[in-house]
Protein backbone atom coordinates (compact mmCIF):
# COMPACT_ATOMS: atom_id res chain seq x y z
CA MET A 1 35.78 -4.37 29.39
CA THR A 2 33.87 -7.44 28.28
CA ALA A 3 30.77 -8.19 26.22
CA LEU A 4 29.73 -10.64 29.01
CA GLY A 5 29.63 -7.80 31.58
CA GLY A 6 27.55 -5.73 29.20
CA VAL A 7 25.07 -8.57 28.66
CA ALA A 8 24.74 -9.06 32.37
CA MET A 9 24.00 -5.34 32.78
CA VAL A 10 21.42 -5.49 30.00
CA THR A 11 19.62 -8.40 31.77
CA THR A 12 19.43 -6.29 34.87
CA CYS A 13 17.92 -3.46 32.92
CA LEU A 14 15.32 -5.89 31.44
CA ALA A 15 14.36 -7.00 34.94
CA ASP A 16 13.12 -3.43 35.46
CA LEU A 17 10.63 -3.81 32.60
CA SER A 18 8.28 -5.88 34.80
CA SER A 19 5.21 -4.67 32.99
CA VAL A 20 6.31 -6.42 29.74
CA ALA A 21 4.44 -9.63 30.00
CA ASP A 22 5.24 -11.39 26.70
CA GLY A 23 8.23 -11.42 24.42
CA PHE A 24 11.91 -12.13 24.15
CA GLY A 25 15.23 -10.29 24.13
CA LEU A 26 18.17 -11.26 21.92
CA VAL A 27 21.78 -10.36 21.68
CA TYR A 28 23.12 -10.99 18.16
CA GLY A 29 25.91 -10.02 15.84
CA SER A 30 29.65 -9.96 16.58
CA SER A 31 29.23 -9.90 20.32
CA VAL A 32 27.84 -13.48 20.00
CA THR A 33 30.40 -14.82 17.54
CA ARG A 34 33.53 -12.93 18.56
CA ASP A 35 36.20 -14.81 20.46
CA ALA A 36 36.77 -13.59 24.09
CA ARG A 37 40.41 -12.92 23.33
CA THR A 38 39.58 -10.35 20.58
CA ALA A 39 38.77 -6.74 21.02
CA PRO A 40 35.32 -6.03 22.52
CA SER A 41 32.53 -5.11 20.15
CA ASP A 42 29.21 -3.31 20.58
CA LEU A 43 26.17 -5.26 21.83
CA ASP A 44 23.53 -5.70 19.16
CA PHE A 45 20.29 -6.17 21.06
CA VAL A 46 16.56 -6.32 20.17
CA LEU A 47 13.57 -6.70 22.43
CA VAL A 48 10.50 -8.24 20.68
CA THR A 49 7.20 -7.92 22.45
CA ALA A 50 3.54 -8.63 21.74
CA GLU A 51 2.63 -4.94 22.10
CA PRO A 52 4.82 -1.85 21.41
CA LEU A 53 6.63 -0.43 24.45
CA THR A 54 5.53 2.87 25.79
CA ASP A 55 7.84 5.81 25.09
CA GLN A 56 8.93 5.80 28.67
CA LEU A 57 9.84 2.10 28.65
CA ARG A 58 11.64 2.51 25.33
CA ALA A 59 13.69 5.39 26.78
CA THR A 60 14.46 3.30 29.86
CA LEU A 61 15.73 0.47 27.67
CA ALA A 62 17.87 2.76 25.46
CA THR A 63 19.37 4.30 28.58
CA GLY A 64 20.22 0.85 30.02
CA ILE A 65 21.82 -0.31 26.78
CA ARG A 66 23.94 2.81 26.63
CA GLN A 67 25.04 2.35 30.23
CA ALA A 68 25.85 -1.28 29.54
CA HIS A 69 28.25 -0.12 26.78
CA SER A 70 29.87 2.78 28.69
CA GLY A 71 30.09 0.78 31.93
CA HIS A 72 32.07 -2.05 30.28
CA GLY A 73 34.14 -0.14 27.78
CA LEU A 74 32.21 -1.36 24.80
CA PRO A 75 32.01 0.79 21.65
CA ILE A 76 28.59 2.06 20.63
CA ASP A 77 27.50 1.58 17.01
CA GLN A 78 26.26 4.92 15.87
CA GLU A 79 25.59 3.89 12.24
CA VAL A 80 22.03 2.63 12.92
CA PRO A 81 19.77 4.79 15.14
CA TYR A 82 18.61 3.03 18.36
CA GLU A 83 15.02 3.68 17.34
CA ASN A 84 15.56 1.28 14.39
CA LYS A 85 17.04 -1.60 16.26
CA LEU A 86 16.19 -1.82 19.95
CA THR A 87 12.55 -2.80 19.95
CA ALA A 88 10.03 -4.68 17.74
CA THR A 89 6.70 -6.44 18.03
CA TYR A 90 5.39 -9.78 16.83
CA GLU A 91 3.61 -7.79 14.15
CA ASP A 92 6.96 -6.44 12.96
CA VAL A 93 8.30 -10.07 12.84
CA ALA A 94 5.39 -10.93 10.55
CA ALA A 95 6.03 -7.91 8.38
CA ALA A 96 9.77 -8.72 8.11
CA CYS A 97 9.00 -12.29 7.18
CA SER A 98 6.60 -11.03 4.41
CA LEU A 99 9.75 -9.61 2.67
CA THR A 100 7.90 -6.46 1.72
CA CYS A 101 10.95 -4.59 3.13
CA PHE A 102 12.76 -5.77 -0.10
CA PRO A 103 10.85 -3.80 -2.77
CA GLN A 104 13.47 -4.53 -5.46
CA LEU A 105 12.94 -8.26 -5.36
CA GLY A 106 10.86 -8.11 -8.58
CA SER A 107 14.15 -7.46 -10.36
CA GLN A 108 16.02 -10.06 -8.29
CA GLN A 109 17.86 -7.52 -6.26
CA ALA A 110 18.17 -6.52 -2.60
CA ARG A 111 19.41 -3.03 -1.87
CA PRO A 112 22.98 -2.81 -0.56
CA VAL A 113 23.68 -0.53 2.47
CA THR A 114 26.37 2.11 2.84
CA GLU A 115 27.59 3.93 5.94
CA SER A 116 25.67 7.17 6.66
CA ASP A 117 22.98 6.07 4.14
CA PRO A 118 19.61 7.70 5.02
CA TYR A 119 18.20 4.26 4.24
CA LEU A 120 19.49 3.15 7.67
CA TYR A 121 16.68 5.25 9.15
CA SER A 122 13.91 3.64 7.08
CA GLU A 123 11.16 1.27 8.09
CA ASP A 124 12.27 -1.21 5.45
CA PHE A 125 15.78 -1.28 6.93
CA ARG A 126 14.39 -1.72 10.50
CA LEU A 127 12.58 -4.82 9.34
CA ARG A 128 15.59 -6.12 7.45
CA LEU A 129 17.65 -5.76 10.59
CA LEU A 130 15.03 -7.68 12.59
CA LEU A 131 15.07 -10.52 10.03
CA ASN A 132 18.81 -10.61 10.26
CA ALA A 133 18.76 -10.75 14.06
CA LEU A 134 16.52 -13.80 13.99
CA THR A 135 18.57 -15.67 11.37
CA THR A 136 22.17 -14.97 12.37
CA PRO A 137 23.82 -16.43 15.48
CA HIS A 138 22.05 -15.01 18.53
CA ALA A 139 21.59 -15.60 22.27
CA LEU A 140 18.31 -15.44 24.13
CA ILE A 141 18.85 -13.40 27.34
CA TRP A 142 15.26 -12.65 28.39
CA GLY A 143 11.81 -13.98 27.81
CA SER A 144 10.07 -16.92 26.10
CA ILE A 145 12.08 -19.50 24.21
CA GLU A 146 8.85 -20.81 22.61
CA ALA A 147 8.08 -17.29 21.20
CA LEU A 148 11.70 -17.03 19.94
CA SER A 149 11.47 -20.45 18.31
CA THR A 150 8.27 -19.46 16.51
CA ALA A 151 9.76 -16.26 15.28
CA THR A 152 13.00 -17.89 14.22
CA ALA A 153 11.19 -20.62 12.22
CA ALA A 154 9.18 -18.05 10.34
CA ALA A 155 12.29 -15.94 9.67
CA GLU A 156 14.28 -18.95 8.45
CA GLN A 157 11.55 -19.79 5.91
CA ALA A 158 11.52 -16.09 4.88
CA VAL A 159 15.24 -16.15 4.27
CA ALA A 160 14.94 -19.27 2.14
CA ARG A 161 12.22 -17.51 0.16
CA LEU A 162 14.45 -14.45 -0.21
CA GLY A 163 17.23 -16.63 -1.58
CA LEU A 164 14.86 -18.18 -4.04
CA MET A 165 13.59 -14.73 -5.17
CA LEU A 166 17.17 -13.61 -5.69
CA THR A 167 18.09 -16.60 -7.78
CA MET A 168 14.79 -17.64 -9.44
CA PRO A 169 15.90 -21.22 -10.26
CA THR A 170 14.10 -22.73 -13.30
CA ALA A 171 15.16 -26.37 -12.60
CA ASP A 172 15.93 -28.54 -9.55
CA PHE A 173 18.25 -26.61 -7.24
CA THR A 174 20.35 -26.96 -4.09
CA ALA A 175 20.62 -24.66 -1.10
CA GLU A 176 24.15 -23.52 -2.05
CA PRO A 177 23.33 -20.93 -4.76
CA LEU A 178 20.68 -19.43 -2.48
CA VAL A 179 23.30 -19.07 0.26
CA GLU A 180 25.74 -17.45 -2.15
CA ALA A 181 23.07 -14.93 -3.35
CA LEU A 182 22.28 -14.04 0.28
CA LEU A 183 25.93 -13.60 1.23
CA ARG A 184 27.02 -11.39 -1.67
CA SER A 185 25.28 -9.14 -4.17
CA PRO A 186 26.06 -9.39 -7.91
CA ALA A 187 28.19 -6.23 -7.52
CA GLY A 188 30.21 -7.75 -4.69
CA ALA A 189 28.57 -6.06 -1.64
CA GLU A 190 28.62 -8.37 1.37
CA GLY A 191 28.23 -8.50 5.13
CA LYS A 192 26.91 -5.44 6.76
CA ASP A 193 27.04 -3.62 3.35
CA TYR A 194 24.52 -6.12 1.96
CA LEU A 195 22.14 -8.46 3.92
CA GLY A 196 24.30 -8.79 7.09
CA PHE A 197 25.14 -12.48 6.68
CA SER A 198 28.75 -13.51 7.16
CA SER A 199 28.84 -17.19 8.05
CA PRO A 200 28.26 -19.47 5.05
CA VAL A 201 27.89 -22.55 7.14
CA HIS A 202 25.34 -20.98 9.56
CA LEU A 203 23.41 -19.54 6.66
CA PHE A 204 23.37 -22.90 4.90
CA GLY A 205 21.67 -24.30 7.98
CA VAL A 206 19.13 -21.50 7.99
CA VAL A 207 18.27 -21.89 4.31
CA SER A 208 18.09 -25.70 4.67
CA ARG A 209 15.67 -25.43 7.55
CA GLY A 210 13.69 -22.84 5.64
CA LEU A 211 13.36 -25.03 2.62
CA ALA A 212 12.23 -27.91 4.81
CA ALA A 213 9.52 -25.72 6.30
CA MET A 214 8.52 -24.67 2.76
CA SER A 215 8.31 -28.37 1.89
CA ASP A 216 5.99 -28.93 4.85
CA ALA A 217 3.80 -26.13 3.48
CA GLY A 218 3.75 -27.74 0.03
CA LEU A 219 5.77 -24.93 -1.62
CA VAL A 220 8.83 -26.99 -2.58
CA ALA A 221 9.61 -30.68 -2.49
CA PRO A 222 12.84 -32.65 -1.99
CA ALA A 223 14.17 -34.10 -5.20
CA GLY A 224 16.95 -36.33 -3.78
CA ALA A 225 20.74 -35.87 -3.26
CA GLY A 226 20.32 -32.42 -1.67
CA LEU A 227 18.13 -31.13 -4.52
CA TRP A 228 14.86 -29.30 -4.26
CA ARG A 229 12.15 -28.49 -6.75
CA PHE A 230 9.11 -26.28 -6.75
CA ASP A 231 5.72 -27.96 -6.34
CA SER A 232 3.61 -28.98 -9.26
CA ALA A 233 2.09 -25.48 -9.47
CA GLY A 234 5.56 -24.02 -9.73
CA SER A 235 4.95 -21.62 -6.87
CA GLN A 236 7.80 -19.37 -5.93
CA SER A 237 5.89 -17.22 -3.44
């Protein structure tokens, strides 16, 4: 009854997807961060590929994931449908990083999530979950580390942009208020009920790297002593 056994079984399942030539598979969430001495949790997994999987391959993967859970005594998370979290494409990564899955950002808000919410079945939530998988602690168990690194770098910059859009600073700023806005909504929603982030330290690193990438792109600039400012054009996009 271990997450490790479940992960090993998932990698065996992935070996059967020999026709998938390009991509990467991640385990993320509590199964990555949870101590081995605590109760087992479900395996959060996503397979990201250049092209969409066929229906048959997607069904094979879903069956393998379910068997990995049942074969190792792991609970299965039924809140989010498998169709919304097991597979994605590079195009989906780009869509998630565009932040169009947060339509309320114009009013400096990100929609909270509640259990049994029909929103869990939406395309917006599927992309939010993918962005979260790439920017929370995760483990590569299959595929290209280079492709993962590229996707993670884009996702980290997107999360930094998300933090800026939630806070809209008008003067020099630090990463800290962005992290706080990403961790908790103004109404107090947090964790899986909000944006899925739970580790302030890890998220601080994500936002800091994202701001550095934005600096390389000329969108923000370091202002000394951990401060950042927008470029001369004042771009916040």
